[in-house]
Coordinates of C-alpha atoms in Angstrom, one line a residue:
M1 CA 74.2 -28.9 63.6
R2 CA 71.2 -28.8 61.0
S3 CA 68.9 -27.7 64.1
L4 CA 71.3 -25.1 65.1
W5 CA 71.8 -23.7 61.7
W6 CA 67.9 -23.6 61.5
C7 CA 67.4 -21.6 64.8
L8 CA 70.4 -19.0 63.8
M9 CA 68.5 -18.4 60.8
V10 CA 64.6 -18.1 62.0
V11 CA 65.8 -15.8 65.0
P12 CA 67.1 -12.9 63.1
I13 CA 64.2 -13.0 60.6
F14 CA 61.7 -13.0 63.5
F15 CA 63.3 -9.9 65.0
L16 CA 63.2 -8.2 61.7
L17 CA 59.5 -8.8 61.3
D18 CA 58.9 -7.7 65.0
F19 CA 60.6 -4.5 64.5
S20 CA 58.9 -3.9 61.1
N21 CA 55.6 -4.1 62.5
G22 CA 55.8 -2.4 65.7
E23 CA 54.8 0.9 66.8
S24 CA 55.3 4.3 65.4
P25 CA 58.3 6.1 67.0
Y26 CA 57.5 8.0 70.6
R27 CA 58.7 11.5 70.8
F28 CA 59.3 12.8 74.4
Y29 CA 58.9 16.5 75.5
T30 CA 58.9 18.1 79.2
W31 CA 57.7 21.5 79.5
N32 CA 57.7 24.0 82.1
I33 CA 55.2 26.6 82.0
T34 CA 56.3 29.9 83.8
Y35 CA 55.6 33.6 83.7
G36 CA 58.4 35.7 82.8
D37 CA 59.1 39.4 81.8
I38 CA 58.9 39.9 77.6
Y39 CA 59.3 42.9 75.7
P40 CA 57.7 42.2 72.3
L41 CA 56.8 45.8 71.5
G42 CA 59.6 47.3 73.9
V43 CA 57.1 47.5 76.6
K44 CA 57.8 45.1 79.6
Q45 CA 54.9 42.5 80.0
Q46 CA 54.1 39.3 82.1
G47 CA 54.6 36.5 79.4
I48 CA 53.9 33.0 79.3
L49 CA 57.0 31.1 78.8
I50 CA 57.5 27.4 77.8
N51 CA 61.0 26.3 79.3
G52 CA 61.8 29.8 79.4
Q53 CA 60.9 30.5 75.6
F54 CA 58.7 32.8 73.9
P55 CA 57.3 31.5 71.4
G56 CA 57.6 28.0 72.9
P57 CA 59.9 25.4 71.5
P58 CA 58.6 23.6 68.2
I59 CA 57.5 20.3 67.7
E60 CA 59.2 18.3 64.6
C61 CA 57.5 14.9 64.1
V62 CA 56.7 12.3 61.2
T63 CA 53.2 11.3 60.3
N64 CA 52.0 8.6 62.9
D65 CA 54.8 9.5 65.7
N66 CA 53.5 9.3 69.3
L67 CA 53.9 12.5 71.2
I68 CA 54.2 12.4 74.6
V69 CA 54.1 15.8 76.2
S70 CA 54.6 16.3 80.2
V71 CA 53.3 20.0 81.2
F72 CA 54.0 21.2 84.2
N73 CA 52.1 24.4 85.3
N74 CA 54.0 26.5 87.6
L75 CA 51.7 29.6 87.0
D76 CA 49.2 30.8 89.6
E77 CA 46.1 29.9 87.7
P78 CA 44.9 26.8 85.8
F79 CA 46.4 26.1 82.3
L80 CA 45.7 24.2 79.1
I81 CA 47.4 23.6 75.6
S82 CA 45.4 22.6 72.6
W83 CA 47.2 21.6 69.2
D84 CA 45.5 23.6 66.6
G85 CA 44.4 21.3 63.3
I86 CA 46.2 18.0 65.0
Q87 CA 43.0 15.7 64.5
Q88 CA 43.5 13.5 67.7
R89 CA 41.8 10.5 66.0
R90 CA 39.5 8.7 68.3
N91 CA 41.0 10.8 71.2
S92 CA 39.2 13.9 72.0
W93 CA 40.3 13.3 75.3
Q94 CA 43.7 14.9 74.7
D95 CA 42.3 17.9 72.6
G96 CA 43.2 20.3 75.4
V97 CA 40.2 22.7 75.6
Y98 CA 37.8 23.1 78.5
G99 CA 34.9 21.3 76.7
T100 CA 37.0 18.3 76.7
N101 CA 39.9 18.6 79.4
C102 CA 39.9 19.6 83.3
P103 CA 42.3 22.6 83.4
I104 CA 46.0 21.6 85.2
P105 CA 45.8 23.3 88.5
P106 CA 48.7 25.3 89.7
G107 CA 51.7 23.5 90.6
Q108 CA 50.5 19.9 88.9
N109 CA 51.3 18.4 85.9
F110 CA 49.3 16.6 83.2
T111 CA 50.9 14.5 80.5
Y112 CA 49.2 14.6 76.9
I113 CA 49.8 11.2 74.9
L114 CA 48.6 11.9 71.6
Q115 CA 49.4 10.5 67.8
V116 CA 49.7 12.6 64.8
K117 CA 47.8 9.9 62.9
D118 CA 47.6 9.9 59.2
Q119 CA 48.6 13.9 59.1
I120 CA 51.2 15.9 57.5
G121 CA 51.7 19.3 57.3
S122 CA 51.9 22.8 59.3
F123 CA 50.0 23.6 62.6
F124 CA 50.8 25.2 65.9
Y125 CA 49.7 24.7 69.6
F126 CA 48.5 27.5 71.9
P127 CA 47.1 28.1 75.4
S128 CA 43.4 27.6 75.2
L129 CA 42.0 29.2 78.7
A130 CA 41.0 32.5 79.3
M131 CA 43.2 35.0 77.2
H132 CA 46.4 33.2 77.9
K133 CA 47.0 33.4 74.1
A134 CA 47.5 37.2 74.3
A135 CA 50.6 36.4 76.8
G136 CA 52.4 33.6 74.5
G137 CA 52.7 30.1 75.2
Y138 CA 52.4 29.0 71.6
G139 CA 54.4 27.5 69.1
G140 CA 55.1 25.9 65.7
I141 CA 54.0 22.1 64.8
K142 CA 55.7 20.4 61.7
I143 CA 54.7 17.1 60.7
D144 CA 56.8 15.7 57.8
S145 CA 56.0 12.6 55.4
R146 CA 57.2 9.5 56.0
P147 CA 60.2 8.6 53.8
L148 CA 58.8 6.1 51.4
I149 CA 55.7 8.7 50.7
P150 CA 56.5 11.2 47.8
V151 CA 56.3 14.7 48.2
P152 CA 55.2 16.8 45.3
F153 CA 58.4 19.2 45.3
P154 CA 62.1 18.6 45.7
P155 CA 63.3 18.7 49.2
P156 CA 64.1 22.3 50.2
A157 CA 67.6 23.4 51.4
G158 CA 66.1 24.6 54.8
E159 CA 62.8 25.3 56.5
Y160 CA 61.6 28.3 58.7
T161 CA 58.9 28.4 60.9
M162 CA 56.8 31.8 61.3
L163 CA 54.5 32.5 63.8
V164 CA 52.8 35.9 63.0
G165 CA 49.9 37.7 64.8
D166 CA 48.8 41.0 66.2
W167 CA 49.9 42.0 69.8
F168 CA 48.5 43.9 72.6
K169 CA 50.8 46.0 75.0
Q170 CA 48.1 45.2 78.1
N171 CA 48.7 42.1 80.0
H172 CA 46.3 38.9 79.2
T173 CA 44.7 39.7 82.9
D174 CA 43.9 43.2 81.7
L175 CA 42.4 42.3 78.4
K176 CA 40.3 39.4 80.1
A177 CA 39.1 42.2 82.7
I178 CA 38.0 44.3 79.6
L179 CA 36.0 41.4 78.2
D180 CA 34.5 40.5 81.3
G181 CA 33.3 43.9 81.9
G182 CA 31.1 43.9 78.8
S183 CA 33.2 45.7 76.6
D184 CA 35.1 44.9 73.3
L185 CA 39.1 45.0 72.8
S186 CA 40.7 48.2 71.5
F187 CA 42.9 47.9 68.3
P188 CA 45.9 45.9 68.6
D189 CA 49.4 47.7 69.2
G190 CA 51.3 46.1 66.6
L191 CA 52.4 42.8 65.0
L192 CA 54.9 40.0 65.8
I193 CA 56.9 37.7 64.0
N194 CA 58.3 35.0 66.0
G195 CA 57.5 37.0 69.3
R196 CA 59.5 39.8 68.1
G197 CA 58.9 43.3 66.8
S198 CA 59.9 44.9 63.4
N199 CA 63.3 43.9 62.1
S200 CA 64.3 42.1 65.2
L201 CA 64.9 38.8 63.2
T202 CA 67.3 37.5 60.6
F203 CA 66.8 34.6 58.3
T204 CA 70.0 33.7 56.5
V205 CA 69.7 31.9 53.1
D206 CA 72.2 30.9 50.0
Q207 CA 71.6 32.4 46.7
G208 CA 70.2 30.1 44.0
R209 CA 68.6 27.7 46.7
T210 CA 64.9 27.2 47.6
Y211 CA 63.7 27.4 51.2
R212 CA 60.1 26.3 52.7
F213 CA 58.2 28.9 54.9
R214 CA 55.7 27.4 57.1
I215 CA 53.6 30.8 58.3
S216 CA 50.7 30.6 61.1
N217 CA 48.6 33.3 61.9
V218 CA 48.6 33.0 66.0
G219 CA 47.0 36.2 66.5
L220 CA 43.9 37.3 68.6
T221 CA 41.8 39.7 66.3
T222 CA 43.4 40.5 63.0
A223 CA 43.8 38.7 59.4
I224 CA 47.4 39.4 58.0
N225 CA 48.9 39.5 54.6
F226 CA 52.6 38.1 54.1
R227 CA 55.1 38.9 51.6
I228 CA 58.9 39.1 50.6
Q229 CA 60.3 41.6 49.0
G230 CA 61.4 41.1 45.5
H231 CA 60.4 37.1 45.7
K232 CA 57.5 34.8 44.6
M233 CA 56.1 32.4 46.8
V234 CA 55.0 29.0 45.5
L235 CA 51.9 27.5 47.7
V236 CA 52.5 24.0 48.4
E237 CA 50.8 23.1 51.4
V238 CA 47.7 24.3 53.6
E239 CA 47.0 22.8 57.0
G240 CA 48.2 19.3 56.0
T241 CA 47.0 19.4 52.3
H242 CA 49.4 19.5 49.3
T243 CA 48.0 22.4 47.2
L244 CA 47.9 23.1 43.5
Q245 CA 51.4 24.9 43.2
N246 CA 50.1 28.7 42.3
T247 CA 52.6 31.4 42.6
Y248 CA 51.9 34.5 44.6
E249 CA 53.4 37.9 45.4
S250 CA 51.7 38.0 48.8
I251 CA 49.2 35.8 50.7
D252 CA 46.2 36.3 53.1
I253 CA 46.5 34.5 56.1
H254 CA 43.3 34.6 58.4
L255 CA 43.3 34.1 62.1
G256 CA 44.2 30.4 62.9
Q257 CA 45.2 29.4 59.4
S258 CA 48.4 27.8 58.5
Y259 CA 50.3 27.9 55.0
S260 CA 53.7 26.7 53.2
V261 CA 55.3 28.4 50.6
L262 CA 58.6 27.7 48.7
V263 CA 60.5 30.6 47.7
T264 CA 63.7 30.6 45.5
M265 CA 66.4 33.0 46.3
D266 CA 66.8 34.1 42.8
Q267 CA 67.4 38.0 43.6
P268 CA 70.9 39.6 43.8
G269 CA 73.0 38.8 46.7
Q270 CA 71.9 41.2 49.4
D271 CA 69.2 41.7 52.2
Y272 CA 65.3 41.9 51.5
Y273 CA 62.4 42.7 54.0
I274 CA 60.0 39.9 54.9
V275 CA 56.7 41.8 55.7
A276 CA 53.5 41.2 57.6
S277 CA 50.7 43.5 57.8
T278 CA 47.2 43.6 59.0
R279 CA 44.2 43.0 56.6
F280 CA 40.8 44.9 56.2
T281 CA 41.5 47.3 59.2
S282 CA 41.2 51.2 58.6
Q283 CA 44.9 51.3 60.4
V284 CA 47.3 49.2 59.1
L285 CA 50.0 47.5 61.3
T286 CA 53.2 46.4 59.8
A287 CA 56.0 44.0 60.9
T288 CA 59.3 43.3 59.3
S289 CA 62.0 40.9 59.3
I290 CA 65.2 40.6 57.2
L291 CA 66.0 38.0 54.7
H292 CA 69.6 37.9 54.7
Y293 CA 71.6 36.2 51.7
S294 CA 74.6 34.5 52.9
N295 CA 76.9 36.4 50.1
S296 CA 74.8 39.8 50.8
A297 CA 76.6 42.6 49.6
G298 CA 74.1 45.4 51.1
S299 CA 71.5 45.8 53.8
V300 CA 67.8 46.1 52.9
S301 CA 67.0 49.3 50.7
G302 CA 63.9 51.6 50.3
P303 CA 60.5 51.0 52.2
P304 CA 59.2 47.5 53.0
P305 CA 56.7 46.6 49.9
G306 CA 52.9 47.5 50.4
G307 CA 50.3 44.9 50.5
P308 CA 46.5 45.0 50.0
T309 CA 44.5 46.6 52.9
I310 CA 40.8 46.5 52.7
E311 CA 40.1 44.9 49.3
I312 CA 37.5 42.0 50.0
D313 CA 37.6 41.0 46.2
W314 CA 41.1 40.5 46.0
S315 CA 41.3 38.2 49.0
L316 CA 38.1 36.3 47.8
N317 CA 39.4 35.6 44.4
Q318 CA 43.0 34.4 46.1
A319 CA 41.1 32.1 48.4
R320 CA 39.2 30.6 45.7
S321 CA 42.6 29.7 43.8
V322 CA 43.8 27.8 46.7
R323 CA 43.0 24.2 45.5
Q324 CA 44.1 20.7 46.5
N325 CA 46.6 18.8 44.4
L326 CA 44.7 15.7 43.1
T327 CA 47.7 13.8 42.2
A328 CA 50.0 14.4 45.3
S329 CA 50.2 11.7 47.9
G330 CA 49.0 12.7 51.3
P331 CA 50.0 11.1 54.7
R332 CA 49.5 7.8 52.9
P333 CA 50.6 6.8 49.5
N334 CA 47.4 7.2 47.7
P335 CA 46.9 10.2 45.8
Q336 CA 44.7 13.0 47.8
G337 CA 42.0 13.1 45.1
S338 CA 41.1 9.5 45.5
Y339 CA 38.5 10.5 47.8
H340 CA 35.7 11.7 45.5
Y341 CA 34.2 14.3 48.3
G342 CA 32.0 15.5 45.8
L343 CA 30.3 12.1 44.8
V344 CA 29.2 11.5 48.3
N345 CA 25.4 12.6 49.2
T346 CA 25.4 14.9 52.1
T347 CA 22.9 14.0 55.0
R348 CA 22.4 16.9 56.7
T349 CA 22.8 20.7 56.3
I350 CA 23.9 22.9 59.1
R351 CA 24.0 26.6 58.7
L352 CA 25.6 28.7 61.2
A353 CA 25.4 32.5 61.6
N354 CA 27.4 34.4 63.9
S355 CA 26.1 37.5 65.6
A356 CA 27.2 40.3 68.2
P357 CA 24.0 40.6 70.8
M358 CA 24.4 42.7 73.9
I359 CA 22.9 40.3 76.7
N360 CA 22.3 41.5 80.1
G361 CA 23.7 44.9 79.1
K362 CA 27.3 43.2 78.1
Q363 CA 28.8 42.7 74.8
R364 CA 28.6 39.1 74.0
Y365 CA 29.2 37.1 70.6
A366 CA 26.8 34.2 69.5
V367 CA 26.5 31.5 66.9
N368 CA 23.0 30.8 65.6
S369 CA 21.7 33.3 68.6
V370 CA 23.4 31.2 71.4
S371 CA 26.3 32.7 73.3
F372 CA 28.3 29.9 74.8
I373 CA 29.1 29.8 78.5
P374 CA 31.4 26.9 80.0
A375 CA 29.8 24.4 82.0
D376 CA 31.2 23.7 85.7
T377 CA 32.4 20.4 84.4
P378 CA 34.2 19.5 81.3
L379 CA 31.5 18.3 78.6
K380 CA 33.5 15.4 77.5
L381 CA 33.5 13.9 81.5
A382 CA 29.9 14.8 81.8
D383 CA 29.2 12.8 78.6
Y384 CA 31.6 9.7 79.8
F385 CA 30.3 9.5 83.4
K386 CA 26.8 10.3 82.2
I387 CA 26.2 13.1 84.8
P388 CA 22.8 15.0 84.1
G389 CA 22.5 18.8 84.3
V390 CA 25.6 19.8 82.4
F391 CA 24.5 20.2 79.1
N392 CA 21.6 19.3 76.9
L393 CA 22.2 18.0 73.0
G394 CA 20.1 20.4 70.7
S395 CA 20.9 23.3 72.5
I396 CA 21.9 24.7 69.6
Q397 CA 19.9 24.4 66.4
D398 CA 20.9 23.7 62.8
N399 CA 19.8 26.8 61.3
P400 CA 19.9 30.7 62.2
T401 CA 16.8 31.8 64.4
G402 CA 16.8 35.4 63.6
G403 CA 16.1 36.2 67.5
G404 CA 18.2 37.6 70.1
G405 CA 20.9 36.3 71.7
Y406 CA 20.7 34.3 74.8
L407 CA 23.3 32.5 77.3
Q408 CA 23.5 28.5 77.0
T409 CA 26.1 25.6 77.1
S410 CA 25.4 24.8 73.6
V411 CA 26.1 21.3 72.1
M412 CA 24.9 20.0 68.8
A413 CA 24.5 16.2 68.4
A414 CA 25.9 14.5 65.4
D415 CA 26.1 10.9 64.2
F416 CA 29.5 9.2 63.2
R417 CA 30.2 8.8 59.6
A418 CA 27.7 11.0 58.5
F419 CA 28.7 13.4 55.8
V420 CA 27.4 16.9 56.3
E421 CA 27.2 20.1 54.6
V422 CA 28.1 23.4 56.8
V423 CA 27.4 26.8 55.8
F424 CA 29.0 29.5 57.8
E425 CA 27.0 32.7 57.2
N426 CA 28.5 36.4 58.4
P427 CA 25.9 38.9 58.2
E428 CA 28.2 41.2 59.9
D429 CA 31.0 43.7 58.4
I430 CA 33.8 42.0 59.9
V431 CA 35.8 39.1 58.6
Q432 CA 35.3 35.9 60.4
S433 CA 37.7 32.6 60.8
W434 CA 36.2 29.3 62.1
H435 CA 38.0 26.5 63.3
I436 CA 36.9 22.7 63.8
D437 CA 38.5 20.4 66.1
G438 CA 39.1 16.9 65.2
H439 CA 38.3 17.0 61.4
I440 CA 39.2 18.4 58.1
F441 CA 36.7 19.3 55.6
F442 CA 36.2 20.4 51.9
V443 CA 35.9 24.2 50.9
V444 CA 33.1 23.8 48.5
G445 CA 32.2 27.4 47.9
M446 CA 32.4 30.9 49.1
D447 CA 30.5 34.0 47.9
G448 CA 28.9 37.4 48.9
G449 CA 25.5 38.0 49.8
Q450 CA 22.8 35.3 51.2
W451 CA 23.4 31.7 50.8
T452 CA 20.7 29.5 49.3
P453 CA 20.0 25.9 48.1
A454 CA 20.8 27.3 44.6
S455 CA 24.2 28.3 45.8
R456 CA 25.1 24.9 45.5
L457 CA 25.2 24.9 41.6
N458 CA 28.3 26.7 41.7
Y459 CA 30.2 24.2 44.6
N460 CA 33.4 23.1 43.3
L461 CA 33.1 19.4 43.8
R462 CA 36.2 18.2 42.6
D463 CA 39.4 19.9 43.9
G464 CA 38.2 22.1 46.8
I465 CA 41.1 22.4 49.5
S466 CA 41.0 20.4 52.3
R467 CA 41.6 22.1 55.5
C468 CA 40.6 22.5 59.2
T469 CA 40.2 26.6 59.3
I470 CA 38.3 28.7 57.2
Q471 CA 37.4 32.5 56.8
V472 CA 34.2 34.0 56.0
Y473 CA 34.1 37.4 54.3
P474 CA 31.6 40.5 55.7
K475 CA 28.3 39.7 54.5
S476 CA 29.1 36.5 53.0
W477 CA 29.0 32.9 53.3
T478 CA 31.5 29.9 53.0
A479 CA 30.3 26.3 52.6
L480 CA 31.8 22.9 53.6
Y481 CA 31.4 19.3 52.9
M482 CA 32.7 17.4 56.1
P483 CA 33.1 13.6 57.1
L484 CA 32.1 13.1 60.6
D485 CA 34.8 10.5 60.8
N486 CA 36.0 11.1 64.4
V487 CA 34.1 10.3 67.4
G488 CA 34.4 12.6 70.4
M489 CA 33.4 16.1 71.5
W490 CA 34.6 19.0 69.4
N491 CA 35.0 22.5 69.5
I492 CA 33.7 24.8 66.7
R493 CA 34.9 28.4 67.4
S494 CA 35.6 32.0 66.1
E495 CA 39.2 32.1 66.0
N496 CA 39.1 35.8 66.8
W497 CA 39.7 35.3 70.5
A498 CA 37.7 37.9 72.1
R499 CA 34.5 36.5 70.3
Q500 CA 35.4 32.9 71.3
Y501 CA 35.8 34.2 75.1
L502 CA 32.6 36.0 75.0
G503 CA 30.5 32.9 73.5
Q504 CA 31.1 32.5 69.9
Q505 CA 31.7 28.7 69.8
F506 CA 30.1 25.4 70.7
Y507 CA 30.6 21.8 70.8
L508 CA 30.0 19.2 68.3
R509 CA 29.2 15.3 70.0
V510 CA 29.9 12.9 67.2
Y511 CA 28.3 10.0 68.4
S512 CA 28.9 6.0 67.8
P513 CA 26.6 3.7 69.9
A514 CA 28.9 0.9 69.3
N515 CA 31.2 1.9 72.5
S516 CA 34.2 0.2 70.7
W517 CA 37.9 1.0 70.9
R518 CA 37.7 0.8 67.1
D519 CA 35.8 4.1 67.2
E520 CA 37.2 6.0 70.3
Y521 CA 39.9 5.4 72.9
P522 CA 39.0 5.0 76.5
I523 CA 39.2 7.4 79.0
P524 CA 43.2 8.1 79.7
K525 CA 44.2 6.5 82.9
N526 CA 45.7 10.0 84.0
A527 CA 42.6 12.2 83.1
L528 CA 42.2 14.9 85.5
V529 CA 38.6 14.9 87.2
C530 CA 37.1 18.1 88.3
G531 CA 33.7 19.8 88.9
R532 CA 31.1 17.2 89.1
A533 CA 33.0 14.5 88.0
S534 CA 35.6 14.9 91.0
G535 CA 35.8 11.9 92.7
R536 CA 35.3 9.3 89.7
R537 CA 37.4 6.8 88.9
T538 CA 39.0 6.7 85.2
R539 CA 40.3 3.3 84.6
P540 CA 42.0 0.8 87.0
L541 CA 45.6 1.4 86.7

């Protein structure tokens, strides 16, 4: 009897311990990718739908969740989805850009297996090939903190995701043909909020309560300004980092960026405009939605509130005010400020200058004079299988060359666990937006004019915001500190999609000689192989 009693006590404890140390939860998604008629600006277009939806279905998950996304490509052309801001820790195999993945052929499927490892915040997914992004296929990603991790503000009464961006009435195939012909795109035809034109959407709220709005700029070519009539916005998170809780009347959101704000419904019970408008453009496009108080006694009144238009200094000063909350916990319980990035010595400085050269009589775009052209084989596969002749390390320099543009499959070599300074230099009259896959970086400085080593004297080495997408103002520079803590082949690109398509991107190969699962996962068993990698085996099933 004593032995039986002991067994009855031990077995439940064993199962409890086993459960508590188990894997993080799995979330399964099945997505059917199809064409469908959409009318976002009142004109019939061929859109890219996910499960019949435009925008696509949201992904809602929690830190460290495993996401299993099975994508069935029912288009008549290859297709890929990328995950803007998801770091893909040790797993660039799932990044979903052509440098790392073979496209999903028409009529076939591929299952992404990824983990939102040590991440929180607001992001989005999008189709990464050709000009598919101009046809839809994008959606929001929300990563909540784990239940025991403190969040530096009370739980909101509700949340809304706002996917905002410019839009063209031409189909994506026509836009691609324009770019392939050596011309640039015209000015966009309008702005969309969650795939709809002005006043097509209503967001209902209760008076006196506070709501969270997660706002992403999913557009192709234009920065936006976001505001809500009669309401202040408290910024709380930028691309996975809790921020100082500054209050703004409007916020600039550049291409590819995501912001979270809290809005308290402290106005009289009626309807109000939610407004997005283009920034730094001579012609201003505006889109509106309706903020509807549940006890509303009247509809919106007056014109939508105006916002800033071409003022660079206004935007620059706002960008400098966006800083990380050093005492708030991130995805782990330790404070965000516990990583003292300003005390780490940089091992390398990489200066990257954008340009717009004409090459072979056609408009192209370049980084350090190199205009990227895709190889016939994804670079990650070529690297893994050691296929020669696909790319050369060092095919893009660490500094601007000052020479004319030329075509090249540009790949930059980098060492795992290095800590680098990256300076984006923008000599042009346009606003740039840059994204780095697989990493976050600390924004240490931005200013007008030419960057010099003396610019470091004014760096913010204490509470610079940590994020994955950053703007560079006209004839200005932006400096970053970045830990290279993620092995893989990572895309660095302009978020202006026409520029990205015409060469303003390259790949950073972060390399570890250890060849260990500790540093990088092995090639997935279901990895697609194509190009010169065709016929190669991944791993034994």
